[in-house]
Amino acid sequence: MDNSSNQTMDAWNVSSPQYRVISTAILLLICAAGVAGNAMVVLVVLSAKHMRTPTNCYLASLAAADLTVLTAAGLPAAADGAAGSWPFGRWGCPCITYLQYLGINASSCSIAAFTVERYIAICHPIRAQFLCTPSRAKKIVALLWTLTSAYCVMWFYLAELQVSVYANGATVRACGYRVSRKFYLPVYFLDFALFFAAPLLLSAVLYGLIARILFLNPLPSDPKERRPAGEARLRGRGGSGSTAASRRQVTKMLAVVVVLFAVLWMPYRTLVVVNSFLERPFMNDWFLLFCRACVYLNSAINPLIYNAMSQKFRAAFLKLCRCGRSDKPARGGGGGGATPSYCAVKESSVGDSAERFAVDMEETTVTEELLTERRGVLAGSSPPPSSGEAHLETEA
């Protein structure tokens, strides 16, 4: 893309009405679903105390990054496609470009962060007691967003509004680049290395180590092999097996998120790399739409994965939806009062049950149970768990 403005070009080729309608509809549908789903993830983690676990802090960061991508990239792309020209003005170009890359890069960092957290929690459970805490996770999330925000500042200087005047009299505005192609391609490759290749390589290595622990060398499911008989009875029948199943399930869910990130970003990343070596870049409208749809779908699909693979998220989503209903006036009677909402009626049962069930079965049992067991082995005996711990593992 050239860096000059007010160019005189050949005739402007307008996209077909069918393409504009289809592309706008697809992008708006994906963005609407993604914004709603990711907003629910953030609200669930912030509003429910039992959901504020280290892993969920990183998932909330990923949801916030996906919200940024959908609102700063997806919605402007839909508006740009429908209008046929950049509609957000001169200052909108660098600001929106900055937010786009901020969301993209923050999502990659969040994925890398929860991958490292899962590795520590499963492969180094004793260290996880001190390293994998919600307060530390919040600090890491804040640091990731701070560093990513500083890194993306360069886009304020690289992006600018370009005005092209065509021979048929059409004037088209587009958000382009201030420098020539040979200067901004290194930036693309740096982003590719730091925020795509490196997180995927890290995830592949760490999930391989995690799989070796969880699937190839699982902990003995027979409580008699690891615990005294009294402790086994208190923990309830099948407690160790359910704990191992919970660990595997949350690891599968996060692995699916990483795999989808790799698969859905691959078309766009491949196109950028291939076009970097072509004299005339491949710019087919329909393939570009496919690449864009894959990128935005990656930001929209994660809440569906959580809902499908995590019982805790599914229950929290359902509770959040029911809590959103306003109280309705009571039928009949002269009191004129209001009947309690679903949340008010179910708060003691659902809320208390959630508090008992979670401080995240998928996370704390990975570390606390193993820590208790190993201390018991070192000491020669293991103290019986409290009645609350026994109740927690029996209900799980």
CSV table of C-alpha atoms in Angstrom, one decimal, residues 29-386:
chain,number,residue,atom,x,y,z
A,29,LEU,CA,-23.6,-11.9,13.5
A,30,ILE,CA,-20.3,-13.1,14.8
A,31,CYS,CA,-19.5,-9.8,16.6
A,32,ALA,CA,-23.0,-9.7,18.3
A,33,ALA,CA,-22.6,-13.2,19.6
A,34,GLY,CA,-19.0,-12.7,20.6
A,35,VAL,CA,-19.6,-9.4,22.4
A,36,ALA,CA,-22.5,-11.0,24.4
A,37,GLY,CA,-20.6,-14.1,25.3
A,38,ASN,CA,-17.4,-12.5,26.3
A,39,ALA,CA,-19.2,-9.8,28.3
A,40,MET,CA,-20.9,-12.7,30.2
A,41,VAL,CA,-17.5,-14.3,30.9
A,42,VAL,CA,-16.1,-11.1,32.4
A,43,LEU,CA,-19.3,-10.4,34.5
A,44,VAL,CA,-19.3,-14.0,35.8
A,45,VAL,CA,-15.7,-13.9,37.0
A,46,LEU,CA,-16.1,-10.4,38.5
A,47,SER,CA,-19.5,-10.9,40.2
A,48,ALA,CA,-19.1,-14.5,41.5
A,49,LYS,CA,-16.6,-14.8,44.3
A,50,HIS,CA,-16.1,-18.6,43.8
A,51,MET,CA,-15.2,-18.0,40.1
A,52,ARG,CA,-12.2,-15.7,41.0
A,53,THR,CA,-9.6,-18.4,40.5
A,54,PRO,CA,-6.2,-18.0,38.8
A,55,THR,CA,-7.2,-19.7,35.6
A,56,ASN,CA,-10.5,-17.8,35.5
A,57,CYS,CA,-8.6,-14.5,35.9
A,58,TYR,CA,-6.7,-15.3,32.7
A,59,LEU,CA,-9.9,-16.4,31.0
A,60,ALA,CA,-11.4,-13.0,32.0
A,61,SER,CA,-8.4,-11.3,30.5
A,62,LEU,CA,-8.8,-13.3,27.3
A,63,ALA,CA,-12.5,-12.4,27.2
A,64,ALA,CA,-11.6,-8.7,27.6
A,65,ALA,CA,-9.1,-9.0,24.8
A,66,ASP,CA,-11.6,-10.7,22.6
A,67,LEU,CA,-14.1,-8.0,23.3
A,68,THR,CA,-11.5,-5.4,22.2
A,69,VAL,CA,-10.9,-7.3,19.0
A,70,LEU,CA,-14.6,-7.6,18.2
A,71,THR,CA,-15.5,-4.0,18.9
A,72,ALA,CA,-12.3,-2.4,17.4
A,73,ALA,CA,-11.8,-4.7,14.4
A,74,GLY,CA,-15.0,-6.7,13.7
A,75,LEU,CA,-17.6,-3.9,13.9
A,76,PRO,CA,-15.4,-1.3,12.0
A,77,ALA,CA,-14.8,-3.9,9.3
A,78,ALA,CA,-18.5,-4.5,9.0
A,79,ALA,CA,-19.2,-0.7,8.8
A,80,ASP,CA,-16.3,-0.2,6.3
A,81,GLY,CA,-17.7,-3.0,4.1
A,82,ALA,CA,-21.2,-1.7,4.2
A,83,ALA,CA,-20.2,1.9,3.5
A,84,GLY,CA,-17.5,1.1,0.9
A,85,SER,CA,-15.2,3.7,2.5
A,86,TRP,CA,-13.6,4.3,5.9
A,87,PRO,CA,-16.3,6.1,8.0
A,88,PHE,CA,-14.5,6.9,11.2
A,89,GLY,CA,-12.4,9.9,10.2
A,90,ARG,CA,-8.7,10.7,10.4
A,91,TRP,CA,-8.2,10.1,14.2
A,92,GLY,CA,-10.3,7.0,14.1
A,93,CYS,CA,-7.8,5.3,11.9
A,94,PRO,CA,-4.8,5.2,14.3
A,95,CYS,CA,-6.9,4.8,17.4
A,96,ILE,CA,-8.9,1.9,16.1
A,97,THR,CA,-5.8,0.2,14.6
A,98,TYR,CA,-4.1,0.5,18.1
A,99,LEU,CA,-7.0,-1.1,19.8
A,100,GLN,CA,-7.1,-3.9,17.2
A,101,TYR,CA,-3.5,-4.9,17.8
A,102,LEU,CA,-3.9,-4.4,21.5
A,103,GLY,CA,-6.7,-6.9,21.7
A,104,ILE,CA,-5.0,-9.4,19.3
A,105,ASN,CA,-1.7,-9.3,21.2
A,106,ALA,CA,-3.4,-9.3,24.7
A,107,SER,CA,-5.3,-12.4,23.7
A,108,SER,CA,-2.1,-14.2,22.8
A,109,CYS,CA,-0.5,-13.2,26.0
A,110,SER,CA,-3.5,-14.4,28.1
A,111,ILE,CA,-3.4,-17.8,26.3
A,112,ALA,CA,0.3,-18.1,27.1
A,113,ALA,CA,-0.3,-17.1,30.7
A,114,PHE,CA,-3.0,-19.7,31.5
A,115,THR,CA,-1.0,-22.3,29.8
A,116,VAL,CA,2.0,-21.6,32.1
A,117,GLU,CA,-0.4,-21.5,35.1
A,118,ARG,CA,-1.9,-24.9,34.2
A,119,TYR,CA,1.6,-26.4,33.8
A,120,ILE,CA,2.7,-25.2,37.2
A,121,ALA,CA,-0.6,-26.3,38.9
A,122,ILE,CA,-0.4,-29.8,37.5
A,123,CYS,CA,3.3,-30.6,37.1
A,124,HIS,CA,4.6,-28.7,40.2
A,125,PRO,CA,1.6,-28.8,42.6
A,126,ILE,CA,3.6,-27.8,45.7
A,127,ARG,CA,5.0,-24.7,44.1
A,128,ALA,CA,1.6,-23.9,42.8
A,129,GLN,CA,0.4,-23.3,46.3
A,130,PHE,CA,2.5,-20.1,46.4
A,131,LEU,CA,2.7,-19.3,42.7
A,132,CYS,CA,-0.8,-19.9,41.4
A,133,THR,CA,-2.9,-17.5,43.4
A,134,PRO,CA,-5.7,-15.1,42.3
A,135,SER,CA,-3.7,-12.1,43.6
A,136,ARG,CA,-0.6,-13.1,41.6
A,137,ALA,CA,-2.8,-13.8,38.5
A,138,LYS,CA,-4.3,-10.3,38.7
A,139,LYS,CA,-0.8,-8.8,38.9
A,140,ILE,CA,0.3,-10.8,35.9
A,141,VAL,CA,-2.7,-9.8,33.9
A,142,ALA,CA,-2.1,-6.2,34.7
A,143,LEU,CA,1.5,-6.5,33.7
A,144,LEU,CA,0.6,-8.2,30.4
A,145,TRP,CA,-1.9,-5.5,29.5
A,146,THR,CA,0.6,-2.8,30.5
A,147,LEU,CA,3.4,-4.2,28.4
A,148,THR,CA,1.1,-4.9,25.4
A,149,SER,CA,-0.3,-1.4,25.6
A,150,ALA,CA,3.2,0.0,25.5
A,151,TYR,CA,4.2,-2.2,22.6
A,152,CYS,CA,1.2,-1.3,20.5
A,153,VAL,CA,1.8,2.5,20.8
A,154,MET,CA,3.8,2.3,17.5
A,155,TRP,CA,0.5,1.8,15.6
A,156,PHE,CA,-0.4,5.4,16.4
A,157,TYR,CA,2.6,6.4,14.2
A,158,LEU,CA,2.3,3.7,11.5
A,159,ALA,CA,-1.5,4.1,10.7
A,160,GLU,CA,-3.1,7.0,8.9
A,161,LEU,CA,-6.1,7.9,6.8
A,162,GLN,CA,-5.5,7.7,3.1
A,163,VAL,CA,-7.7,9.4,0.4
A,164,SER,CA,-7.6,8.0,-3.1
A,165,VAL,CA,-9.2,9.8,-6.0
A,166,TYR,CA,-10.1,7.5,-9.0
A,167,ALA,CA,-10.4,8.4,-12.7
A,168,ASN,CA,-14.2,7.9,-12.6
A,169,GLY,CA,-14.4,10.7,-9.9
A,170,ALA,CA,-14.8,8.4,-6.9
A,171,THR,CA,-13.1,9.4,-3.7
A,172,VAL,CA,-12.4,6.6,-1.3
A,173,ARG,CA,-11.0,6.8,2.2
A,174,ALA,CA,-9.1,3.9,3.7
A,175,CYS,CA,-7.2,3.3,6.9
A,176,GLY,CA,-3.7,2.5,5.6
A,177,TYR,CA,0.0,2.8,6.6
A,178,ARG,CA,2.2,5.8,6.9
A,179,VAL,CA,5.3,4.0,5.7
A,180,SER,CA,6.0,1.9,2.6
A,181,ARG,CA,5.5,-1.8,2.5
A,182,LYS,CA,9.1,-2.8,3.0
A,183,PHE,CA,9.1,-0.9,6.4
A,184,TYR,CA,5.9,-2.3,7.9
A,185,LEU,CA,6.4,-5.9,6.9
A,186,PRO,CA,9.1,-6.4,9.6
A,187,VAL,CA,6.5,-5.2,12.1
A,188,TYR,CA,4.1,-7.9,10.8
A,189,PHE,CA,6.8,-10.6,11.1
A,190,LEU,CA,7.6,-9.4,14.6
A,191,ASP,CA,4.0,-9.7,15.6
A,192,PHE,CA,3.8,-13.2,14.0
A,193,ALA,CA,6.8,-14.4,16.0
A,194,LEU,CA,5.9,-12.8,19.3
A,195,PHE,CA,2.2,-13.2,19.4
A,196,PHE,CA,1.5,-16.3,17.3
A,197,ALA,CA,4.4,-18.6,16.8
A,198,ALA,CA,5.9,-18.2,20.3
A,199,PRO,CA,2.7,-18.8,22.2
A,200,LEU,CA,1.8,-21.8,20.1
A,201,LEU,CA,5.3,-23.3,20.5
A,202,LEU,CA,5.1,-22.7,24.3
A,203,SER,CA,1.6,-24.2,24.5
A,204,ALA,CA,2.7,-27.3,22.5
A,205,VAL,CA,5.6,-28.0,24.8
A,206,LEU,CA,3.8,-27.4,28.1
A,207,TYR,CA,0.6,-29.3,27.1
A,208,GLY,CA,2.8,-32.2,26.1
A,209,LEU,CA,4.3,-32.2,29.6
A,210,ILE,CA,0.8,-31.8,31.2
A,211,ALA,CA,-0.5,-34.7,29.1
A,212,ARG,CA,2.3,-36.9,30.3
A,213,ILE,CA,1.3,-36.3,33.9
A,214,LEU,CA,-2.5,-36.5,33.5
A,215,PHE,CA,-2.9,-39.1,30.8
A,216,LEU,CA,0.3,-41.2,30.6
A,217,ASN,CA,1.2,-41.3,34.3
A,218,PRO,CA,-2.0,-40.6,36.2
A,219,LEU,CA,-2.1,-40.6,39.9
A,220,PRO,CA,-3.4,-43.9,41.4
A,221,SER,CA,-7.1,-43.9,41.6
A,222,ASP,CA,-7.2,-46.4,44.5
A,223,PRO,CA,-7.2,-44.3,47.7
A,224,LYS,CA,-5.5,-47.1,49.6
A,225,GLU,CA,-2.4,-46.6,47.6
A,226,ARG,CA,-2.0,-43.0,48.7
A,227,ARG,CA,-4.1,-42.5,51.8
A,228,PRO,CA,-4.8,-44.2,55.1
A,229,ALA,CA,-8.1,-46.0,55.2
A,230,GLY,CA,-9.7,-43.5,57.5
A,231,GLU,CA,-8.9,-40.6,55.2
A,232,ALA,CA,-10.2,-42.6,52.2
A,233,ARG,CA,-13.5,-43.1,53.9
A,234,LEU,CA,-13.9,-39.4,54.8
A,235,ARG,CA,-13.1,-38.3,51.3
A,236,GLY,CA,-15.9,-40.4,50.0
A,237,ARG,CA,-16.1,-43.0,47.3
A,238,GLY,CA,-14.4,-42.2,44.1
A,239,GLY,CA,-13.0,-38.8,45.3
A,240,SER,CA,-9.6,-39.3,43.8
A,241,GLY,CA,-11.1,-40.5,40.5
A,242,SER,CA,-13.4,-37.4,40.3
A,243,THR,CA,-10.5,-35.1,41.1
A,244,ALA,CA,-8.4,-36.6,38.3
A,245,ALA,CA,-11.3,-36.3,35.9
A,246,SER,CA,-11.8,-32.6,36.8
A,247,ARG,CA,-8.1,-32.0,36.1
A,248,ARG,CA,-8.3,-33.7,32.8
A,249,GLN,CA,-11.5,-31.8,31.9
A,250,VAL,CA,-10.3,-28.3,32.5
A,251,THR,CA,-7.0,-29.1,30.7
A,252,LYS,CA,-8.9,-30.4,27.7
A,253,MET,CA,-11.0,-27.2,27.7
A,254,LEU,CA,-8.0,-24.9,27.7
A,255,ALA,CA,-6.2,-27.1,25.1
A,256,VAL,CA,-9.3,-26.7,22.8
A,257,VAL,CA,-9.0,-22.9,23.2
A,258,VAL,CA,-5.4,-23.0,22.2
A,259,VAL,CA,-6.0,-25.3,19.2
A,260,LEU,CA,-8.9,-23.1,18.0
A,261,PHE,CA,-6.6,-20.1,18.3
A,262,ALA,CA,-4.1,-21.8,16.1
A,263,VAL,CA,-6.5,-23.1,13.5
A,264,LEU,CA,-8.7,-20.0,13.1
A,265,TRP,CA,-5.7,-17.6,13.0
A,266,MET,CA,-3.8,-19.7,10.5
A,267,PRO,CA,-5.5,-18.5,7.3
A,268,TYR,CA,-4.9,-14.8,8.0
A,269,ARG,CA,-1.3,-15.3,9.2
A,270,THR,CA,-0.5,-17.5,6.2
A,271,LEU,CA,-2.0,-14.9,3.8
A,272,VAL,CA,0.2,-12.2,5.3
A,273,VAL,CA,3.3,-14.3,5.1
A,274,VAL,CA,2.6,-15.4,1.5
A,275,ASN,CA,1.7,-11.8,0.4
A,276,SER,CA,5.0,-10.6,1.8
A,277,PHE,CA,6.8,-12.5,-0.9
A,278,LEU,CA,4.5,-11.6,-3.8
A,279,GLU,CA,4.9,-8.6,-6.0
A,280,ARG,CA,1.1,-8.3,-6.3
A,281,PRO,CA,-0.5,-9.4,-3.1
A,282,PHE,CA,-3.4,-11.9,-3.3
A,283,MET,CA,-6.5,-9.8,-2.4
A,284,ASN,CA,-9.5,-11.9,-3.4
A,285,ASP,CA,-12.6,-10.4,-1.6
A,286,TRP,CA,-14.2,-13.7,-0.6
A,287,PHE,CA,-11.0,-15.2,0.7
A,288,LEU,CA,-10.3,-12.0,2.7
A,289,LEU,CA,-13.8,-12.3,4.1
A,290,PHE,CA,-13.1,-15.9,5.1
A,291,CYS,CA,-9.9,-14.9,6.8
A,292,ARG,CA,-11.6,-12.1,8.7
A,293,ALA,CA,-14.5,-14.3,9.7
A,294,CYS,CA,-12.1,-16.9,11.1
A,295,VAL,CA,-10.3,-14.2,13.2
A,296,TYR,CA,-13.5,-12.8,14.6
A,297,LEU,CA,-14.9,-16.3,15.1
A,298,ASN,CA,-11.9,-17.1,17.3
A,299,SER,CA,-12.8,-14.2,19.5
A,300,ALA,CA,-16.4,-15.2,19.7
A,301,ILE,CA,-16.3,-18.9,20.2
A,302,ASN,CA,-14.5,-19.2,23.5
A,303,PRO,CA,-17.6,-18.6,25.7
A,304,LEU,CA,-19.3,-21.5,23.9
A,305,ILE,CA,-16.3,-23.7,24.7
A,306,TYR,CA,-16.5,-22.8,28.4
A,307,ASN,CA,-20.3,-23.4,28.4
A,308,ALA,CA,-19.9,-26.8,26.7
A,309,MET,CA,-16.9,-28.1,28.6
A,310,SER,CA,-17.2,-26.5,32.1
A,311,GLN,CA,-20.1,-27.3,34.4
A,312,LYS,CA,-19.1,-24.4,36.6
A,313,PHE,CA,-19.2,-21.8,33.8
A,314,ARG,CA,-22.4,-23.3,32.5
A,315,ALA,CA,-24.1,-22.9,35.9
A,316,ALA,CA,-22.7,-19.4,36.4
A,317,PHE,CA,-23.9,-18.3,32.9
A,318,LEU,CA,-27.4,-19.7,33.7
A,319,LYS,CA,-27.4,-18.0,37.1
A,320,LEU,CA,-26.3,-14.7,35.5
A,321,CYS,CA,-29.1,-14.8,32.9
A,322,ARG,CA,-31.7,-15.5,35.5
A,323,CYS,CA,-30.4,-12.8,37.8
A,324,GLY,CA,-30.9,-10.3,35.0
A,325,ARG,CA,-34.6,-10.7,35.1
A,326,SER,CA,-36.4,-7.8,36.9
A,327,ASP,CA,-38.7,-8.4,39.8
A,328,LYS,CA,-42.3,-8.8,38.9
A,329,PRO,CA,-45.3,-7.5,40.9
A,330,ALA,CA,-47.0,-10.1,43.0
A,331,ARG,CA,-50.3,-11.4,41.6
A,332,GLY,CA,-53.4,-10.8,43.5
A,333,GLY,CA,-53.4,-9.6,47.1
A,334,GLY,CA,-53.5,-6.0,48.2
A,335,GLY,CA,-50.0,-5.7,49.5
A,336,GLY,CA,-48.7,-4.3,46.2
A,337,GLY,CA,-45.3,-5.8,47.0
A,338,ALA,CA,-42.9,-7.5,44.7
A,339,THR,CA,-42.1,-11.2,44.6
A,340,PRO,CA,-38.5,-12.0,45.1
A,341,SER,CA,-36.5,-12.5,42.0
A,342,TYR,CA,-35.0,-15.9,41.1
A,343,CYS,CA,-31.6,-14.8,42.5
A,344,ALA,CA,-33.2,-13.8,45.8
A,345,VAL,CA,-35.1,-17.1,46.2
A,346,LYS,CA,-32.2,-19.3,45.1
A,347,GLU,CA,-29.3,-17.3,46.7
A,348,SER,CA,-29.0,-19.5,49.7
A,349,SER,CA,-29.2,-22.8,47.8
A,350,VAL,CA,-27.3,-22.0,44.5
A,351,GLY,CA,-24.9,-19.5,45.9
A,352,ASP,CA,-23.9,-21.5,49.0
A,353,SER,CA,-23.7,-24.7,47.0
A,354,ALA,CA,-21.4,-22.9,44.5
A,355,GLU,CA,-19.2,-21.6,47.4
A,356,ARG,CA,-18.9,-25.1,48.8
A,357,PHE,CA,-18.3,-26.7,45.4
A,358,ALA,CA,-15.6,-24.3,44.2
A,359,VAL,CA,-12.7,-22.7,45.1
A,360,ASP,CA,-12.4,-24.3,41.6
A,361,MET,CA,-12.3,-28.1,41.8
A,362,GLU,CA,-10.3,-28.1,38.7
A,363,GLU,CA,-7.5,-26.0,40.3
A,364,THR,CA,-7.4,-26.3,44.1
A,365,THR,CA,-7.7,-30.1,44.3
A,366,VAL,CA,-4.8,-30.4,41.9
A,367,THR,CA,-2.6,-28.7,44.4
A,368,GLU,CA,-4.1,-29.0,47.9
A,369,GLU,CA,-4.8,-32.7,47.7
A,370,LEU,CA,-1.3,-33.5,46.5
A,371,LEU,CA,0.3,-31.2,49.0
A,372,THR,CA,-1.6,-32.9,51.9
A,373,GLU,CA,-0.7,-36.3,50.5
A,374,ARG,CA,3.0,-35.5,50.2
A,375,ARG,CA,3.1,-34.0,53.6
A,376,GLY,CA,1.4,-37.1,54.9
A,377,VAL,CA,4.0,-39.4,53.3
A,378,LEU,CA,6.9,-37.3,54.7
A,379,ALA,CA,5.4,-37.3,58.2
A,380,GLY,CA,4.4,-40.9,58.2
A,381,SER,CA,0.8,-40.2,58.7
A,382,SER,CA,-1.9,-38.0,57.2
A,383,PRO,CA,-4.3,-35.9,59.3
A,384,PRO,CA,-8.0,-36.5,58.4
A,385,PRO,CA,-9.5,-33.7,56.3
A,386,SER,CA,-12.1,-31.4,57.7
